[in-house]
């Protein structure tokens, strides 16, 4: 009897509140918020006239509840406010870029020989790094309205460090390497932190911004290269984050076909949303083509997502116009560069199962259309072209 009473006793928190009830209410609130966000995005697409061809699951669910936004902004402002006191006990002329920089520039102009002998150019990145980190404290390359780091005070102040107006810039001057060195030793580690702790590979908006940013700094700064240890750490973190998403965030249920016959059922709606969410992730992963090696991308996108989830779901569903549209969207995400050096009708090993499914789909569509009307035949022919 005691055991029965103990089992029936409510699960209370230190304040005497029922934990199970609170968790259930919180879950219902999160579900209501998600549905409200979906409804808002749906209305926005309809208003803009872009709802046709959109599938639930393709949206980037970047919205968060107002309460969380307010909490984040408050914490952010608190940190920024505290950061303004970091150099309170430092003499003014040594607490800013513009205070420190002239001392070293005067040294370079007046006593260039001792400036070179003291290897000042090698010390400058360490000297300026704390100030750069401080200005990058609230910088987030994943945000839509993020300011360009090249427009920040530190960049504009140090861009032409050691060079006087009207004089040419000598390529052999070691101070030319100051900005690339700061990007390597400050910007890249900051970006790596954002990838590890902030980036959501399921978000198309964040992924597009991140890929574009990495492309840009790789083209503009020679220190951002495959041989650089900070770049290698960033790329490893990108791959690790995508693996974690595949392991933790991807789920496509396998329901009996009889349960999916009712297109308005909750099971079918959930399946479609999960499937298209995976298609979105597939496209996001393949955006890294040209940055991450093809072998790793094929392992993640084809082995870890296409063959493990998407193709299995297609094979478990009826072949119809919906399945054809799914195949078309999947194929459209595949990088053309992967097929340039293939001969004849050959394809990648990881795509052989997809090719067999596509052949089976075409055969099934033609077979079903054989006894249909001319209108049905034209429609089916158009869908598989």
XYZ file of C-alpha atoms in Angstrom, residues 19-343:
325
model
C 6.187 19.313 -12.347
C 4.218 17.071 -14.702
C 1.449 19.635 -15.020
C 3.925 22.461 -15.633
C 5.776 20.462 -18.300
C 2.501 19.565 -20.032
C 1.399 23.206 -20.038
C 4.786 24.331 -21.343
C 4.608 21.741 -24.127
C 1.139 22.894 -25.146
C 2.336 26.515 -25.140
C 5.312 25.683 -27.384
C 3.038 23.783 -29.779
C 0.639 26.738 -29.934
C 3.524 29.120 -30.587
C 4.877 26.926 -33.419
C 1.467 26.737 -35.050
C 1.068 30.503 -34.712
C 4.443 31.070 -36.394
C 3.491 28.721 -39.219
C 0.198 30.548 -39.658
C 1.990 33.918 -39.807
C 4.456 32.657 -42.402
C 1.605 31.123 -44.422
C -0.309 34.416 -44.437
C 2.853 36.314 -45.403
C 3.482 33.967 -48.361
C -0.122 34.283 -49.484
C 0.058 38.078 -49.242
C 3.272 38.084 -51.323
C 1.828 35.588 -53.804
C 4.589 33.008 -53.246
C 2.614 30.304 -51.468
C 2.357 28.079 -54.563
C 5.039 25.410 -54.611
C 5.802 25.841 -50.922
C 5.674 22.854 -48.581
C 5.367 22.784 -44.808
C 8.838 22.056 -43.467
C 10.747 24.226 -45.961
C 10.394 27.396 -43.901
C 13.264 28.518 -41.712
C 11.680 28.600 -38.274
C 13.851 31.477 -37.109
C 11.124 33.138 -35.063
C 11.274 32.799 -31.307
C 8.711 33.779 -28.658
C 8.661 37.444 -27.674
C 9.519 36.522 -24.088
C 12.736 34.806 -25.213
C 13.640 37.737 -27.473
C 13.175 40.162 -24.591
C 15.249 37.974 -22.268
C 18.031 37.661 -24.850
C 18.103 41.404 -25.541
C 18.231 42.193 -21.815
C 21.149 39.813 -21.265
C 22.905 41.173 -24.334
C 22.576 44.764 -23.143
C 23.855 43.752 -19.711
C 26.998 42.201 -21.206
C 27.609 45.179 -23.472
C 27.166 47.540 -20.543
C 29.682 45.558 -18.490
C 32.118 45.523 -21.408
C 32.260 49.319 -21.365
C 33.922 49.182 -17.943
C 36.784 46.872 -18.943
C 39.271 49.687 -19.510
C 38.046 52.037 -16.779
C 41.308 51.705 -14.836
C 43.482 52.182 -17.945
C 45.003 55.518 -18.923
C 42.941 57.029 -21.758
C 45.731 57.088 -24.326
C 46.215 53.328 -23.938
C 42.559 52.278 -23.744
C 41.660 52.661 -27.446
C 43.018 51.882 -30.893
C 43.452 55.523 -31.711
C 45.358 56.072 -28.470
C 47.856 53.237 -28.925
C 48.302 53.213 -32.679
C 50.048 56.619 -33.090
C 52.856 55.623 -30.674
C 53.862 52.666 -32.827
C 53.395 54.544 -36.085
C 55.680 57.346 -34.858
C 58.235 54.718 -33.876
C 58.039 53.195 -37.352
C 58.343 56.553 -39.132
C 61.153 57.935 -36.987
C 63.150 54.816 -36.116
C 62.264 52.190 -38.713
C 65.426 50.167 -38.112
C 64.809 49.565 -34.389
C 61.088 49.075 -35.155
C 62.028 46.220 -37.483
C 64.673 44.784 -35.150
C 62.141 44.640 -32.321
C 59.759 42.580 -34.511
C 56.906 44.957 -33.717
C 54.932 43.702 -36.733
C 54.704 40.280 -35.088
C 53.530 41.810 -31.791
C 50.789 44.016 -33.223
C 48.106 41.293 -33.650
C 48.450 40.341 -29.966
C 48.453 43.990 -28.963
C 45.284 44.897 -30.877
C 43.386 41.601 -30.447
C 41.716 42.490 -27.104
C 40.265 45.658 -28.627
C 39.040 43.788 -31.716
C 37.416 41.074 -29.580
C 35.680 43.734 -27.527
C 34.159 45.356 -30.621
C 33.136 41.940 -31.970
C 31.389 41.036 -28.718
C 27.885 41.533 -30.147
C 28.823 40.710 -33.750
C 26.943 37.720 -35.166
C 27.484 36.856 -38.828
C 24.340 34.681 -38.757
C 21.998 37.599 -38.092
C 20.218 39.207 -41.016
C 20.938 42.738 -39.813
C 24.485 42.030 -38.668
C 26.933 44.866 -39.318
C 29.846 44.171 -41.650
C 33.029 43.769 -39.609
C 34.893 45.692 -42.329
C 32.771 48.728 -41.464
C 33.615 48.610 -37.756
C 35.893 51.106 -36.048
C 38.723 48.647 -35.490
C 38.877 47.703 -39.158
C 38.799 51.258 -40.463
C 41.346 52.324 -37.868
C 43.860 49.555 -38.597
C 43.332 49.024 -42.312
C 46.143 51.406 -43.256
C 48.195 51.110 -40.101
C 51.773 52.265 -40.617
C 51.198 53.851 -44.032
C 51.132 57.591 -44.573
C 48.737 59.233 -47.000
C 50.289 59.963 -50.361
C 52.984 57.306 -50.010
C 52.971 53.953 -51.755
C 52.480 50.670 -49.908
C 55.417 48.290 -50.117
C 54.346 44.688 -50.497
C 57.354 43.517 -48.471
C 56.341 45.611 -45.481
C 55.337 43.080 -42.762
C 52.642 45.460 -41.484
C 50.633 44.594 -44.614
C 49.856 41.298 -42.873
C 48.242 42.945 -39.843
C 44.650 42.811 -41.075
C 44.817 39.240 -42.476
C 46.395 38.179 -39.191
C 43.584 39.752 -37.129
C 40.964 38.075 -39.321
C 42.745 34.751 -38.805
C 43.315 35.038 -35.047
C 40.185 36.926 -33.954
C 37.418 36.787 -36.570
C 37.828 33.079 -37.393
C 37.735 31.919 -33.732
C 34.663 34.098 -33.179
C 33.012 32.549 -36.235
C 33.934 29.068 -35.011
C 32.231 29.814 -31.684
C 29.089 30.970 -33.509
C 29.051 27.797 -35.615
C 29.394 25.580 -32.567
C 26.923 27.371 -30.293
C 24.527 29.443 -32.421
C 24.270 28.129 -35.986
C 21.282 25.922 -36.756
C 21.964 23.847 -39.912
C 18.179 23.460 -40.292
C 17.902 27.211 -40.890
C 18.294 28.124 -44.556
C 18.668 31.807 -43.679
C 21.547 31.231 -41.264
C 23.226 28.681 -43.536
C 23.116 30.949 -46.597
C 24.624 33.810 -44.610
C 27.330 31.599 -43.111
C 28.305 30.031 -46.450
C 28.419 33.440 -48.161
C 30.573 34.855 -45.353
C 33.069 31.962 -45.460
C 33.318 32.266 -49.260
C 33.949 35.978 -48.950
C 36.714 35.902 -46.324
C 38.379 32.954 -48.082
C 38.594 35.036 -51.260
C 39.645 38.290 -49.554
C 42.131 37.121 -46.918
C 45.077 34.822 -47.731
C 45.280 33.589 -44.137
C 41.870 31.906 -44.512
C 43.095 28.799 -46.308
C 42.959 25.038 -46.001
C 46.491 25.018 -44.533
C 45.632 27.424 -41.718
C 44.912 25.809 -38.322
C 42.121 28.270 -37.472
C 40.426 27.578 -40.813
C 40.784 23.839 -40.256
C 39.185 24.165 -36.827
C 36.287 26.145 -38.341
C 35.684 23.524 -41.041
C 35.843 20.666 -38.527
C 33.323 22.500 -36.381
C 31.000 23.008 -39.376
C 31.096 19.301 -40.207
C 30.660 18.313 -36.556
C 27.642 20.611 -36.200
C 25.974 19.089 -39.283
C 26.620 15.576 -37.958
C 25.025 16.528 -34.650
C 21.944 17.830 -36.460
C 21.641 14.577 -38.404
C 21.901 12.597 -35.172
C 19.666 14.730 -32.961
C 17.187 16.694 -35.099
C 16.237 14.473 -38.041
C 13.257 12.146 -37.879
C 11.016 10.884 -40.671
C 8.340 8.444 -39.440
C 7.338 5.312 -41.341
C 3.557 5.057 -41.116
C 1.463 2.263 -42.690
C 0.116 3.278 -46.105
C -3.430 2.744 -44.860
C -2.864 5.469 -42.278
C -1.571 7.885 -44.917
C -4.520 7.444 -47.271
C -6.328 10.209 -45.421
C -4.365 13.239 -46.649
C -5.878 15.464 -43.975
C -4.867 13.164 -41.130
C -2.398 14.244 -38.480
C -0.062 11.388 -39.435
C 0.168 12.481 -43.078
C 0.624 16.149 -42.139
C 3.410 15.279 -39.714
C 5.127 12.999 -42.258
C 5.034 15.668 -44.976
C 6.425 18.318 -42.653
C 9.263 16.077 -41.486
C 10.066 14.962 -45.027
C 10.272 18.487 -46.445
C 12.267 19.588 -43.419
C 14.833 16.927 -44.360
C 14.820 18.115 -47.965
C 15.579 21.615 -46.687
C 18.454 20.254 -44.577
C 19.761 18.345 -47.600
C 19.923 21.591 -49.574
C 21.553 23.423 -46.655
C 24.264 20.775 -46.311
C 25.012 20.831 -50.038
C 25.449 24.624 -49.962
C 28.882 23.816 -48.520
C 29.983 22.310 -51.828
C 33.288 23.930 -52.742
C 34.175 24.610 -49.105
C 33.820 21.194 -47.450
C 35.293 18.228 -49.346
C 32.965 16.300 -51.669
C 33.665 13.036 -49.846
C 32.481 14.405 -46.498
C 29.460 16.122 -48.062
C 28.420 12.920 -49.836
C 28.732 10.997 -46.582
C 26.582 13.535 -44.714
C 24.015 14.369 -47.390
C 23.678 11.092 -49.276
C 24.530 8.387 -46.758
C 23.334 10.193 -43.649
C 20.184 11.847 -45.013
C 19.065 10.825 -48.503
C 19.502 7.055 -48.242
C 18.817 6.830 -44.521
C 15.608 8.879 -44.373
C 14.306 10.425 -47.583
C 14.571 7.463 -49.928
C 13.191 5.101 -47.311
C 10.171 7.372 -46.886
C 9.611 7.545 -50.653
C 9.771 3.771 -50.966
C 7.185 3.452 -48.206
C 4.731 5.815 -49.967
C 2.546 5.512 -53.049
C 3.968 6.735 -56.344
C 1.996 9.769 -57.406
C 2.442 13.417 -58.355
C 3.533 14.230 -54.798
C 6.372 11.685 -54.863
C 7.504 12.969 -58.274
C 7.697 16.528 -56.940
C 9.747 15.297 -54.003
C 12.182 13.547 -56.339
C 12.520 16.653 -58.488
C 13.316 18.789 -55.466
C 15.888 16.285 -54.185
C 17.648 16.045 -57.551
C 17.724 19.841 -57.880
C 19.844 20.127 -54.714
C 22.659 17.890 -56.019
C 25.784 19.818 -57.161
C 26.408 19.479 -60.906
C 30.168 19.300 -60.287
C 29.726 15.809 -58.851
C 28.704 14.462 -62.258
C 31.157 16.250 -64.580
C 33.718 13.431 -64.791
C 31.267 10.514 -64.845
C 31.120 8.449 -68.018
